[in-house]
PDB file of C-alpha atoms in Angstrom:
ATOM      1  CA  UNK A   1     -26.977  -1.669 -78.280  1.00 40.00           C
ATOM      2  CA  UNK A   2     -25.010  -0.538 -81.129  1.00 40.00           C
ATOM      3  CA  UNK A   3     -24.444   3.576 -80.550  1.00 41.00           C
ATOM      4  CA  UNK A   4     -24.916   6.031 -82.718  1.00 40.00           C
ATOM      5  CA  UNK A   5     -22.309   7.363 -84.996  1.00 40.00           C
ATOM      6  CA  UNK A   6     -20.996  11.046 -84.164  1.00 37.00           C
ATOM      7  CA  UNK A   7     -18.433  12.900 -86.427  1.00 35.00           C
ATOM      8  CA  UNK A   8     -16.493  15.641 -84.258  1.00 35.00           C
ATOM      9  CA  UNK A   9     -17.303  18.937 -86.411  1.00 34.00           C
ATOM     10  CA  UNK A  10     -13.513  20.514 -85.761  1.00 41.00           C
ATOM     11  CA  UNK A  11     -13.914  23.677 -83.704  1.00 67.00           C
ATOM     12  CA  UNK A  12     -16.905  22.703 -82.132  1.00 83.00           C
ATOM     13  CA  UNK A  13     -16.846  21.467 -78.363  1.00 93.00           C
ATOM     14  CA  UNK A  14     -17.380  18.355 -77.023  1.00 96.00           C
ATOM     15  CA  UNK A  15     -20.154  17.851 -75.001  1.00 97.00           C
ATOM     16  CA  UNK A  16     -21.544  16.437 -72.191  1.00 97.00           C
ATOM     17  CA  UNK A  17     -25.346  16.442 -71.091  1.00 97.00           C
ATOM     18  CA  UNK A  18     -26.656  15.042 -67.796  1.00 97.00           C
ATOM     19  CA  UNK A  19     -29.908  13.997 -67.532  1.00 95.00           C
ATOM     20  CA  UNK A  20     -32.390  12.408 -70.896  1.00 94.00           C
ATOM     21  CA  UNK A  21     -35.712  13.939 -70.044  1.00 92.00           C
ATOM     22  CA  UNK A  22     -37.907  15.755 -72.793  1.00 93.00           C
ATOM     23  CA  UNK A  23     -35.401  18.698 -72.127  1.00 95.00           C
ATOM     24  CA  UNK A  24     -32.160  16.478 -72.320  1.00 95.00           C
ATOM     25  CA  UNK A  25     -33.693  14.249 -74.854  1.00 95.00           C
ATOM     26  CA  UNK A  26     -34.539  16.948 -77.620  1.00 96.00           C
ATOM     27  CA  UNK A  27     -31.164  18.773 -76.832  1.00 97.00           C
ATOM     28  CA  UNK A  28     -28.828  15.314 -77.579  1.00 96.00           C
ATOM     29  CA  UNK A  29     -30.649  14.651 -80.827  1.00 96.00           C
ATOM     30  CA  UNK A  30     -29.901  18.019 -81.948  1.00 96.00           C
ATOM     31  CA  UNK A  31     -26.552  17.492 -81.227  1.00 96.00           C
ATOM     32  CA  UNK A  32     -25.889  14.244 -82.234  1.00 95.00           C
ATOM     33  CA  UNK A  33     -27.437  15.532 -86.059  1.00 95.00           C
ATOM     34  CA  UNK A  34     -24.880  18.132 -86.000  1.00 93.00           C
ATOM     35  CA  UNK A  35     -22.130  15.639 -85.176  1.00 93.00           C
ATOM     36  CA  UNK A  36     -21.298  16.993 -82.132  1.00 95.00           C
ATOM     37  CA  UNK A  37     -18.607  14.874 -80.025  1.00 94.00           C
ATOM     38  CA  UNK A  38     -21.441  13.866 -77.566  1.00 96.00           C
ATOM     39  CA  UNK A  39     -21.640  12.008 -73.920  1.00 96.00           C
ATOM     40  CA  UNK A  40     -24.929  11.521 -72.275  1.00 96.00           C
ATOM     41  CA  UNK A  41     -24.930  10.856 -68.320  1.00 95.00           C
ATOM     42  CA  UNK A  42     -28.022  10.139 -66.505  1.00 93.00           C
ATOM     43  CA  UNK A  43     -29.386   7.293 -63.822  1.00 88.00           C
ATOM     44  CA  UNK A  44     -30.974   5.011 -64.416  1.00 85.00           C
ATOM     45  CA  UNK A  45     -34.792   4.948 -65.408  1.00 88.00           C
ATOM     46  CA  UNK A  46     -37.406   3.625 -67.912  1.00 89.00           C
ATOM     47  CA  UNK A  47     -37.479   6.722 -69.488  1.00 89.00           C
ATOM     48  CA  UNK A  48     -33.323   7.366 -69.982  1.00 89.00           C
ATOM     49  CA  UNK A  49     -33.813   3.809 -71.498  1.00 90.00           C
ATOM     50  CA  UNK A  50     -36.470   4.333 -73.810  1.00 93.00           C
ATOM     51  CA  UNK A  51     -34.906   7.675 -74.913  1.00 92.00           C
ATOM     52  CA  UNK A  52     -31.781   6.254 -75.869  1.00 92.00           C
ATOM     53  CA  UNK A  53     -32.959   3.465 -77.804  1.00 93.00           C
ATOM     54  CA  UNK A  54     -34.879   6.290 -79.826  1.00 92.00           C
ATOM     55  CA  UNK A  55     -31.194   8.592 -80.153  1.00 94.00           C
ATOM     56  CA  UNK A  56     -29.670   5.120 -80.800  1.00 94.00           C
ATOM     57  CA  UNK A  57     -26.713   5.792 -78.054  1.00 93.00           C
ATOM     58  CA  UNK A  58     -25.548   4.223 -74.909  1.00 91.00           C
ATOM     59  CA  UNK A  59     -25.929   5.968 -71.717  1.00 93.00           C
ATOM     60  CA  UNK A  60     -23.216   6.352 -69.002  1.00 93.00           C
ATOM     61  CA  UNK A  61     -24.514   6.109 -65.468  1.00 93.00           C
ATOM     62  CA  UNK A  62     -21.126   7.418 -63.769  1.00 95.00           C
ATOM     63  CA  UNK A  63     -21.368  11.077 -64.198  1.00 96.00           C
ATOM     64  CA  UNK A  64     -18.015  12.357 -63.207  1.00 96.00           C
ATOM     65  CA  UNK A  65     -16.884  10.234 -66.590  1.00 96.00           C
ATOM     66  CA  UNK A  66     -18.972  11.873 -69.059  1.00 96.00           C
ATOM     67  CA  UNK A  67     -18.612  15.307 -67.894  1.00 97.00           C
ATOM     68  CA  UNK A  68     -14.860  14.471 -67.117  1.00 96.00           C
ATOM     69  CA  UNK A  69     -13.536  15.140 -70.760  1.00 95.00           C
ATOM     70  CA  UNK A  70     -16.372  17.707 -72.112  1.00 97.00           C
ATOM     71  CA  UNK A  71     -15.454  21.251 -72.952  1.00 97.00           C
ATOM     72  CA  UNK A  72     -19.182  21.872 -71.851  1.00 98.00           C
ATOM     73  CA  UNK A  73     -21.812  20.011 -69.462  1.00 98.00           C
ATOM     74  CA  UNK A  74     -25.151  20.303 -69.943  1.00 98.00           C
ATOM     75  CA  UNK A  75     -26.876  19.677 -66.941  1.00 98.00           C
ATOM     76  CA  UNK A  76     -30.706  19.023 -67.645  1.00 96.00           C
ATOM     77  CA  UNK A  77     -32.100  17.080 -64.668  1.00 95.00           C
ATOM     78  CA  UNK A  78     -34.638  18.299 -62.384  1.00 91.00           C
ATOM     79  CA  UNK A  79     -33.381  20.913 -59.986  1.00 92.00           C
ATOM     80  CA  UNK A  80     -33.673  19.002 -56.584  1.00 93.00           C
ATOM     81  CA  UNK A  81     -30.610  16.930 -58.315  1.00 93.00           C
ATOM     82  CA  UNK A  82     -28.300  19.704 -58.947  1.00 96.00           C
ATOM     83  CA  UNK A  83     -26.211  20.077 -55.729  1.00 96.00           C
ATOM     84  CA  UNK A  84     -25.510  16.301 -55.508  1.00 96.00           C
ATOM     85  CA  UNK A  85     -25.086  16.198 -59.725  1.00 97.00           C
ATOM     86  CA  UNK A  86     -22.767  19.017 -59.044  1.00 97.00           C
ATOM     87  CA  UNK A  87     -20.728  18.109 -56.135  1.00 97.00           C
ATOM     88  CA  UNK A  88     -19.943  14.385 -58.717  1.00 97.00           C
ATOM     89  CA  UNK A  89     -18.911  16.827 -61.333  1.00 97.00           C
ATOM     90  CA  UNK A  90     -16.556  19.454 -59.692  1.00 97.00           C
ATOM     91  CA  UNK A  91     -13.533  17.497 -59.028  1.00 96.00           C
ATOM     92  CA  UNK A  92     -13.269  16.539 -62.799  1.00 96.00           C
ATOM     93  CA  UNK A  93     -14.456  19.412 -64.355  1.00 96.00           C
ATOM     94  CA  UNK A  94     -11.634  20.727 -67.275  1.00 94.00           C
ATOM     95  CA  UNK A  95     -10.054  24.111 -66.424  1.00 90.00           C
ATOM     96  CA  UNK A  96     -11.501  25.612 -69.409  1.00 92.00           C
ATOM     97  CA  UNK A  97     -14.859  23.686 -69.523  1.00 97.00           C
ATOM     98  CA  UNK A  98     -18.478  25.377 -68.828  1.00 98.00           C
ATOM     99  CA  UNK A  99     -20.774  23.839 -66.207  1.00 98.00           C
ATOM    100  CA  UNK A 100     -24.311  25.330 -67.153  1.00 98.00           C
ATOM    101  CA  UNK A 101     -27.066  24.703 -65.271  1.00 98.00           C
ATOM    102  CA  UNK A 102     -30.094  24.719 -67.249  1.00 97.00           C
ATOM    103  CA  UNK A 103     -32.165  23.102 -64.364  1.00 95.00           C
ATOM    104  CA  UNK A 104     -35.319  24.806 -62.530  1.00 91.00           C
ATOM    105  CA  UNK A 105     -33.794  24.780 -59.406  1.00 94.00           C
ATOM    106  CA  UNK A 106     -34.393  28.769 -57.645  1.00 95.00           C
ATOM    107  CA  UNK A 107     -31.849  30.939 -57.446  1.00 96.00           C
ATOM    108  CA  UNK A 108     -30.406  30.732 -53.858  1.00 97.00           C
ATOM    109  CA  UNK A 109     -29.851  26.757 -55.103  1.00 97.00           C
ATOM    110  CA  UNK A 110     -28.055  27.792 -58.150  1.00 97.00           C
ATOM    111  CA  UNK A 111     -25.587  30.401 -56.565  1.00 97.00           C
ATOM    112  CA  UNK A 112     -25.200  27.741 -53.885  1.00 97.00           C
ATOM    113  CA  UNK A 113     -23.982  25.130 -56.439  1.00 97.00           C
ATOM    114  CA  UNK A 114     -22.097  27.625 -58.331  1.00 97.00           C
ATOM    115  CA  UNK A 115     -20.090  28.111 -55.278  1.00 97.00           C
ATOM    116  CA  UNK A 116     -19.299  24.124 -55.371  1.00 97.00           C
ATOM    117  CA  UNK A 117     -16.977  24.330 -57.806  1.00 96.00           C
ATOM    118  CA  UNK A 118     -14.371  26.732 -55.740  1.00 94.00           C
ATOM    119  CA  UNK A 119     -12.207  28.090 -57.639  1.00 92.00           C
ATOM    120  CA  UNK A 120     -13.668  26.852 -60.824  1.00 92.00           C
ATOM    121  CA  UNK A 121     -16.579  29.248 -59.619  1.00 95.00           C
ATOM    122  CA  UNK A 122     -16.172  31.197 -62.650  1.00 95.00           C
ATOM    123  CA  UNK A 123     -16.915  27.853 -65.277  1.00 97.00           C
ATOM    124  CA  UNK A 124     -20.538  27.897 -63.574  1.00 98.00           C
ATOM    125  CA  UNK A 125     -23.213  29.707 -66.425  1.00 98.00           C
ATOM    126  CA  UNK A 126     -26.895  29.884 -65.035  1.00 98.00           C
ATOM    127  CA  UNK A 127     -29.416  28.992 -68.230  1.00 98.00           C
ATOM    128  CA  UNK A 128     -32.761  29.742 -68.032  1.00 97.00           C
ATOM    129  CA  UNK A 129     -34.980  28.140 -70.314  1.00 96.00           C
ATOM    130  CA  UNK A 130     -37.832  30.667 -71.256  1.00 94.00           C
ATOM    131  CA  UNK A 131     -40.205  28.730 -73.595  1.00 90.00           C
ATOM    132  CA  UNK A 132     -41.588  25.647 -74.517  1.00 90.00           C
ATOM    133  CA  UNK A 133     -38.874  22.993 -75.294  1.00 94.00           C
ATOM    134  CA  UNK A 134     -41.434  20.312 -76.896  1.00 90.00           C
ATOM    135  CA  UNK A 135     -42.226  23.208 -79.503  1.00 92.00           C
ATOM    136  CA  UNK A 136     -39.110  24.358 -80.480  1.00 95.00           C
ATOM    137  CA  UNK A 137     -36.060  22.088 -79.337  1.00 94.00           C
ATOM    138  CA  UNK A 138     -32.641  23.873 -79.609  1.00 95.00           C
ATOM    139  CA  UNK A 139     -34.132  26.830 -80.766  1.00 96.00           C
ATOM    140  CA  UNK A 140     -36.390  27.848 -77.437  1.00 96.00           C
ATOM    141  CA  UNK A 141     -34.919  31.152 -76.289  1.00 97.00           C
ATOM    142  CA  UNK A 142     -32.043  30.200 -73.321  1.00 97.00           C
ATOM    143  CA  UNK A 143     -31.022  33.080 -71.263  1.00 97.00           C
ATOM    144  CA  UNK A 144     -27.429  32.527 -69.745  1.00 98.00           C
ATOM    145  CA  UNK A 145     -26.285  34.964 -66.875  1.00 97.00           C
ATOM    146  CA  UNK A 146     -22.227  34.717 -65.152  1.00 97.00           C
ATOM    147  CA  UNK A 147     -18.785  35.732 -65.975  1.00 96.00           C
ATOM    148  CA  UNK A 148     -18.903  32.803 -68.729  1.00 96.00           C
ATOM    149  CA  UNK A 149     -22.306  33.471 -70.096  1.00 97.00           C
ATOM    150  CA  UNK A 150     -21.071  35.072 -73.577  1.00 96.00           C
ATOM    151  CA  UNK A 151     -18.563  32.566 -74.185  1.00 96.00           C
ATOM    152  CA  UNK A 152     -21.289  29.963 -73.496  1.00 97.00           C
ATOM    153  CA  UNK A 153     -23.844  31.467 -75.629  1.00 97.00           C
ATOM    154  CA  UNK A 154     -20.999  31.662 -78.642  1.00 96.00           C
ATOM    155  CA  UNK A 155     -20.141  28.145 -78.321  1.00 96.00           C
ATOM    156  CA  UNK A 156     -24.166  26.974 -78.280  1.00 97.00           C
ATOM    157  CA  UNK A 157     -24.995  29.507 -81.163  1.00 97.00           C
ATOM    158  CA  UNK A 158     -22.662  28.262 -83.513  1.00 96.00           C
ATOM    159  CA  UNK A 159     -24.326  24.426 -83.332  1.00 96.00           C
ATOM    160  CA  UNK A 160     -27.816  26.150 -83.676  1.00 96.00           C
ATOM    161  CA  UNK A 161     -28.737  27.117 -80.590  1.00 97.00           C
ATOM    162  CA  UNK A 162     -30.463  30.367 -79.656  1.00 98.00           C
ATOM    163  CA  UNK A 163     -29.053  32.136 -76.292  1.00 98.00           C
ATOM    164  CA  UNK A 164     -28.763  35.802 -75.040  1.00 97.00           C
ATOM    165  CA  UNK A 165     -25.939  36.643 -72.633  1.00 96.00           C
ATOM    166  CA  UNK A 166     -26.093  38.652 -69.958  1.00 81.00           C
ATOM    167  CA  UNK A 167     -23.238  41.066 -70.256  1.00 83.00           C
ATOM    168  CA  UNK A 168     -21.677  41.938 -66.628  1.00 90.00           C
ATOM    169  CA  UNK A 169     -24.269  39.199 -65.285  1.00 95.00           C
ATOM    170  CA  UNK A 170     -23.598  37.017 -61.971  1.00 97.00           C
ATOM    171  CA  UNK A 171     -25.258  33.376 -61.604  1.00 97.00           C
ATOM    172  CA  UNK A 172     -28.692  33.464 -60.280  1.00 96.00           C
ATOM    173  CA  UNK A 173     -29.850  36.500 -62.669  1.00 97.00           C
ATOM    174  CA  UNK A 174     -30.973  34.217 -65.155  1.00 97.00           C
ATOM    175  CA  UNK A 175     -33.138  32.262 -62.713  1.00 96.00           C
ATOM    176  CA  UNK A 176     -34.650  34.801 -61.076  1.00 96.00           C
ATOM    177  CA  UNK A 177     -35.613  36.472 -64.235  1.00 95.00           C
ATOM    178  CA  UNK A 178     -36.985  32.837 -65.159  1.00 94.00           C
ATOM    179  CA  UNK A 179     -39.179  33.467 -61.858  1.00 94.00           C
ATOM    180  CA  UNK A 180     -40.062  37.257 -62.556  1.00 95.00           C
ATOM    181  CA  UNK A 181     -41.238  35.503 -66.339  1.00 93.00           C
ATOM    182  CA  UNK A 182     -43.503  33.133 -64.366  1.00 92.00           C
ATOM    183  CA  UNK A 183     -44.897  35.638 -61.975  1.00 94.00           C
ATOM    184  CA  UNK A 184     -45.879  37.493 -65.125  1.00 95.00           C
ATOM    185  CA  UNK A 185     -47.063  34.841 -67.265  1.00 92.00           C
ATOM    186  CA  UNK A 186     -48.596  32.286 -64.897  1.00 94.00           C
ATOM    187  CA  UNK A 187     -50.647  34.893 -62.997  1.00 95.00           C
ATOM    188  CA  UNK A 188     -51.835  36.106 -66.829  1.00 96.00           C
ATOM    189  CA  UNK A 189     -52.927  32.881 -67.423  1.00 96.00           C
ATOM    190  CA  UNK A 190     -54.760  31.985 -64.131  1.00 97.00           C
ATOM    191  CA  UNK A 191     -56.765  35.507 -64.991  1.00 97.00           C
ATOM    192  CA  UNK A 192     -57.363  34.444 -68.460  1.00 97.00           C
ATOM    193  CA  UNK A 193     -58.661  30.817 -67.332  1.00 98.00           C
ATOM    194  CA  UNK A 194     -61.144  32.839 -64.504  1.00 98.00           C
ATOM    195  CA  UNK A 195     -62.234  35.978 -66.388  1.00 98.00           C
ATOM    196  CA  UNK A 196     -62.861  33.398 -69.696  1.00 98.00           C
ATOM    197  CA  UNK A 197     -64.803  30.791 -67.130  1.00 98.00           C
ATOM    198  CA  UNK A 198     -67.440  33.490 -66.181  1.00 98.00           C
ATOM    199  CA  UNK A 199     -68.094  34.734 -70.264  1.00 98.00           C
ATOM    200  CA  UNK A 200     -68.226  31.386 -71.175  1.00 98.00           C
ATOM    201  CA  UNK A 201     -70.872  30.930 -68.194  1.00 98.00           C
ATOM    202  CA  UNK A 202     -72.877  33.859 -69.625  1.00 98.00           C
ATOM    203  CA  UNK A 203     -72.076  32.906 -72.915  1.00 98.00           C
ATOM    204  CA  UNK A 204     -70.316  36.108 -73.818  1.00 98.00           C
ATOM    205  CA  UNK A 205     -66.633  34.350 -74.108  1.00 97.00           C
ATOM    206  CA  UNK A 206     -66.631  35.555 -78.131  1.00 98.00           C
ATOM    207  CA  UNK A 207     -67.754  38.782 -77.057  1.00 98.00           C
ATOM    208  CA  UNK A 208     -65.342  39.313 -74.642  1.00 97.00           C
ATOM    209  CA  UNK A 209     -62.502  38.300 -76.436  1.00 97.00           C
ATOM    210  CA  UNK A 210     -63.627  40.684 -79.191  1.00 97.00           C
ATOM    211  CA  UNK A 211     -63.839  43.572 -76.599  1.00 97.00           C
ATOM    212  CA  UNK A 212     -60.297  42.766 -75.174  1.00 97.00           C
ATOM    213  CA  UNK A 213     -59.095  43.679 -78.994  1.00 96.00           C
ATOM    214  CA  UNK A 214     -57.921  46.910 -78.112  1.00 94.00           C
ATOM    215  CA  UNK A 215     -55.164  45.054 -76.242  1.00 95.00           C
ATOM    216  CA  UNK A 216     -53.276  44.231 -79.945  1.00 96.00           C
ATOM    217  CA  UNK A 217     -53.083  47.794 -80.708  1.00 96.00           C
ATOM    218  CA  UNK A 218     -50.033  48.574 -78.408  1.00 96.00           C
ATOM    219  CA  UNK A 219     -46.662  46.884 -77.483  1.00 97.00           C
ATOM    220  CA  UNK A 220     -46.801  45.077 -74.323  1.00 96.00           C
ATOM    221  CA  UNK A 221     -44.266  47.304 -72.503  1.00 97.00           C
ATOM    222  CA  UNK A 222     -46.515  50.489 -73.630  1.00 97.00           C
ATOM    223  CA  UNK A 223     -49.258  48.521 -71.262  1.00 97.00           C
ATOM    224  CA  UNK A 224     -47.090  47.826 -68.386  1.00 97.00           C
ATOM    225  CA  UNK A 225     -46.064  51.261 -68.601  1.00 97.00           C
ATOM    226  CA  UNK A 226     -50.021  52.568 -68.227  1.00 97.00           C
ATOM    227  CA  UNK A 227     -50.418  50.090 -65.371  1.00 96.00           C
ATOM    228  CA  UNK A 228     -47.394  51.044 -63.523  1.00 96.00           C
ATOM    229  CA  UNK A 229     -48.276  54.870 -63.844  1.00 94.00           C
ATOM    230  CA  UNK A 230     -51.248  54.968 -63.258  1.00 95.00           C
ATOM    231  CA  UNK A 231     -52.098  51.810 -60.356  1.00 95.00           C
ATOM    232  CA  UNK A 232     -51.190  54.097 -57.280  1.00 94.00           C
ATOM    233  CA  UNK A 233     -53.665  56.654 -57.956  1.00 93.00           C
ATOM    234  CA  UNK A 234     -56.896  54.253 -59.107  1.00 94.00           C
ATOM    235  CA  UNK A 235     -56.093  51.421 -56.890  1.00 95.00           C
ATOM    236  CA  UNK A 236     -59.615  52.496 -55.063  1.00 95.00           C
ATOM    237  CA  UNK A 237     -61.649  53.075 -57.561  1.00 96.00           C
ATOM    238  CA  UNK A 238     -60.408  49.621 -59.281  1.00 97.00           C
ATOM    239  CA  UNK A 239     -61.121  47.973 -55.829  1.00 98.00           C
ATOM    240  CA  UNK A 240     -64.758  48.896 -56.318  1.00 98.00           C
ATOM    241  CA  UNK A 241     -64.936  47.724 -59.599  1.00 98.00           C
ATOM    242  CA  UNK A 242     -63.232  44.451 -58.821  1.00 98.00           C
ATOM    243  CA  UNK A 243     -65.397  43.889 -56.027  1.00 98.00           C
ATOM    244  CA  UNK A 244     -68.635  43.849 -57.905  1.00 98.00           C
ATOM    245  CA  UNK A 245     -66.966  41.769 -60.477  1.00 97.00           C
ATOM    246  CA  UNK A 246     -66.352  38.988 -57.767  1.00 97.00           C
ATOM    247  CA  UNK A 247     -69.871  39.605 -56.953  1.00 98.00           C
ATOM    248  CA  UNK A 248     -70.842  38.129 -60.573  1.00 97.00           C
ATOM    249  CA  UNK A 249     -68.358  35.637 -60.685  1.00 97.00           C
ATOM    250  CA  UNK A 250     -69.974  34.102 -57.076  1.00 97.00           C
ATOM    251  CA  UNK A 251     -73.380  34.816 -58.864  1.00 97.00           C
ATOM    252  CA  UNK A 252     -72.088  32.274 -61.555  1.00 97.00           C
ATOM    253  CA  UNK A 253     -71.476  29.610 -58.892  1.00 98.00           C
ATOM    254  CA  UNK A 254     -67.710  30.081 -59.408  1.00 98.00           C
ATOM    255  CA  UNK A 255     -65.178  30.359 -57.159  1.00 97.00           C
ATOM    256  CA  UNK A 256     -62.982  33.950 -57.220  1.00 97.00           C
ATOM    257  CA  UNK A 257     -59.296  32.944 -56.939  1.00 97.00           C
ATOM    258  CA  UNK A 258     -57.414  35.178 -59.283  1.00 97.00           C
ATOM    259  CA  UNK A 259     -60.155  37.975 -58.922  1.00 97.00           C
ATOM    260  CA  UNK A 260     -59.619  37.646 -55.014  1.00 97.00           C
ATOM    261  CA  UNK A 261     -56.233  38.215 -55.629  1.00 97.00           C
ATOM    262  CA  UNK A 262     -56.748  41.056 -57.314  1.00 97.00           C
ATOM    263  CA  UNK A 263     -58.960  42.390 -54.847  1.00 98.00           C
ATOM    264  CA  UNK A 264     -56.708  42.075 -52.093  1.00 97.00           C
ATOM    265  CA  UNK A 265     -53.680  43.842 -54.416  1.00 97.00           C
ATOM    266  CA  UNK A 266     -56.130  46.887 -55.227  1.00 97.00           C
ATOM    267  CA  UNK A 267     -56.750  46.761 -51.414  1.00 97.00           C
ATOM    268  CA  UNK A 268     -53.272  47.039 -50.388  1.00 96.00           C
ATOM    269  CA  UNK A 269     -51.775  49.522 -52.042  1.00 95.00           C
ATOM    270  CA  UNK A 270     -55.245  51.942 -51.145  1.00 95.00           C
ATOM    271  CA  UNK A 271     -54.376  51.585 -47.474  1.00 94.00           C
ATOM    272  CA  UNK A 272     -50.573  52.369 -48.927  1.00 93.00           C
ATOM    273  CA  UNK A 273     -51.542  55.673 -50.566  1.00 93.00           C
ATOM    274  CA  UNK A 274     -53.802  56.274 -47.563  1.00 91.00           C
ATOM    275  CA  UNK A 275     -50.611  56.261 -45.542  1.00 88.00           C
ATOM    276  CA  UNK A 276     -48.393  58.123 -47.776  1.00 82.00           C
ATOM    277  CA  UNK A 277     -50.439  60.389 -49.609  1.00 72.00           C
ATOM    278  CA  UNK A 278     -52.244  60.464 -53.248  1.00 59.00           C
ATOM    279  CA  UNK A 279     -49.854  59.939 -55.927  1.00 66.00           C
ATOM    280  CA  UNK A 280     -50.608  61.760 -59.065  1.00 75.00           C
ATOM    281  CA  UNK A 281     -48.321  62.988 -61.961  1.00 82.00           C
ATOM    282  CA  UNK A 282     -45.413  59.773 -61.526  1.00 89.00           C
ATOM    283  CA  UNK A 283     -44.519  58.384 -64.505  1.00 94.00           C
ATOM    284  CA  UNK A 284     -43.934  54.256 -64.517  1.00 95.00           C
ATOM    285  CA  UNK A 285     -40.577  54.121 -63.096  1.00 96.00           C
ATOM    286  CA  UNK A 286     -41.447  56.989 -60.365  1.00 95.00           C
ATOM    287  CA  UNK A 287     -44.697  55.167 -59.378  1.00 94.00           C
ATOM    288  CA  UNK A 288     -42.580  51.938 -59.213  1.00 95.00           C
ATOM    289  CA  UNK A 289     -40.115  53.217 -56.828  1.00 94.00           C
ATOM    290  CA  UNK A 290     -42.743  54.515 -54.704  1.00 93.00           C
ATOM    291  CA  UNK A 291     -44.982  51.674 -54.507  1.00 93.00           C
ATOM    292  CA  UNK A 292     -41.772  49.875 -53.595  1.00 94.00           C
ATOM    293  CA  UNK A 293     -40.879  52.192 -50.658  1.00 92.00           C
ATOM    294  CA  UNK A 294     -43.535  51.914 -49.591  1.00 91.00           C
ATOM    295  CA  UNK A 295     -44.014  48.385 -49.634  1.00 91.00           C
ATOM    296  CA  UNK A 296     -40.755  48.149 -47.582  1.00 92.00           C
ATOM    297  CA  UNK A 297     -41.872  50.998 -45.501  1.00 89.00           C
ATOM    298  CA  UNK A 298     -45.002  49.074 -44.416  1.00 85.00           C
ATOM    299  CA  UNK A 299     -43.614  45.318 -43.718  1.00 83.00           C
ATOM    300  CA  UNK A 300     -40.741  46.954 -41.591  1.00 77.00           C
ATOM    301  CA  UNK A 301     -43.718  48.699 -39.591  1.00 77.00           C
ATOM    302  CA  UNK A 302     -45.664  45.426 -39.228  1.00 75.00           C
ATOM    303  CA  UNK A 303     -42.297  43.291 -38.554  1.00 74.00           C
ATOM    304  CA  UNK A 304     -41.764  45.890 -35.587  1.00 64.00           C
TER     305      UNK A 304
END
């Protein structure tokens, strides 16, 4: 297959990426139209095939070659591959390359493979990828956390890309911040998908969405902020309300998953205040720290 022509832009690094995916794939074009000195690594597979056939490149299968003579590796597989992926790569890595991780492997994985590389420890830069690559290619927001996160982000920004550093971060911030996103997110949108299943069952999904309006007419963090304040102190009375709300969502022949959830959380932290006493008057961060101690408090007691 003839490969693709790339022109080395002079100060930019050369690159290698392991692993032709959607994520890998979309990355590599990007590159290759900035004429970035470019190596792709990845195993075999229908899918590496058919992907570089559309980039018009040849694919190495031996790892340790590409990444060998890179100033940075992109690694880009799926995160059960990173240790072994990692383990290929540390004996050749360059003393001044970057090895960043930009896999979904969890953070214990990711400091483990980190430590891999020895003394190289330091070359290791945890990437998070925190939106939707298929939507906005090089451009979806990367958060990079380690001692080489800055330089990292420097080197990606100037070919286009779009990552924050974590000053004074270590690896595994940015994945467990990836995680904390999810938590967030993914629970929002199992409560959207459940609350929006029983108003579209009593036909009162425009309504409700209409009602929820007030929701635009504050930042974000100004709502987390109310929540955090004031969940200690109304956790019971919320528990009643959620209760009868599971009561109509059963009524609707649906099944209360998120709203059970809920229930249980509302549930939890009443028989926490009961315990520790009302809490009244705390601002966010002060009911935060509470609901934390006491949190730790009470699984200490039960592990005892």
């Amino acid at each position: 297959m003839p490969a693709r022509q790339s022109v080395t832009m002079t100060g930019t690094p050369s690159i290698a990426l392991v692993g032709l995916g959607e994520v890998g794939t979309s990355f590599a074009s990007a590159l290759l139209d900035r004429g970035v000195e470019l190596k792709v690594a990845s195993r075999a597979s229908p899918r590496a095939t058919a992907s570089a056939k559309k980039l018009g490149i040849d694919v190495d299968e031996d790892v340790a070659r590409a990444a060998s003579t890179a100033d940075v590796v992109l690694l880009t597989i799926t995160g059960d591959g990173l240790r072994d992926v990692v383990k290929t790569i540390a004996p050749v890595l360059r003393e001044q390359a970057i090895l960043a991780d930009l896999t979904a492997a969890d953070p214990p994985q990711v400091i483990a493979a980190a430590e891999m590389l020895g003394a190289n420890r330091a070359r290791f830069v945890d990437v998070a990828i925190m939106g939707a690559v298929s939507l906005h290619g090089i451009r979806t927001p990367l958060l990079a956390s380690g001692e080489k996160a800055t330089d990292f982000a420097e080197a990606m920004n100037a070919l286009g890309f779009s990552v924050s550093a974590r000053d004074g971060s270590a690896v595994g911030d940015a994945s467990s911040l990836k995680l904390l996103r999810s938590l967030f997110a993914k629970g929002l949108d199992a409560l959207v998908v459940e609350s929006m299943l029983a108003a579209e069952a009593l036909g009162l999904r425009q309504d409700l969405i209409e009602l929820l309006g007030d929701f635009d007419q504050r930042p974000l963090r100004d709502h987390i902020d109310m929540y955090l304040r004031t969940h200690p102190p109304h956790a019971g009375r919320r528990l009643v309300e959620m209760e009868l709300a599971e009561t109509q969502l059963k009524s609707l022949g649906l099944r209360s998953l998120t709203t059970r959830a809920t229930i249980d959380r509302y549930r939890h932290t009443t028989d926490l205040v009961r315990q520790g006493g009302a809490m009244t008057g705390l601002d966010a961060p002060a009911a935060l720290q509470w609901l934390l101690a006491a949190e730790r408090a009470s699984t200490h007691k039960n592990k005892s």
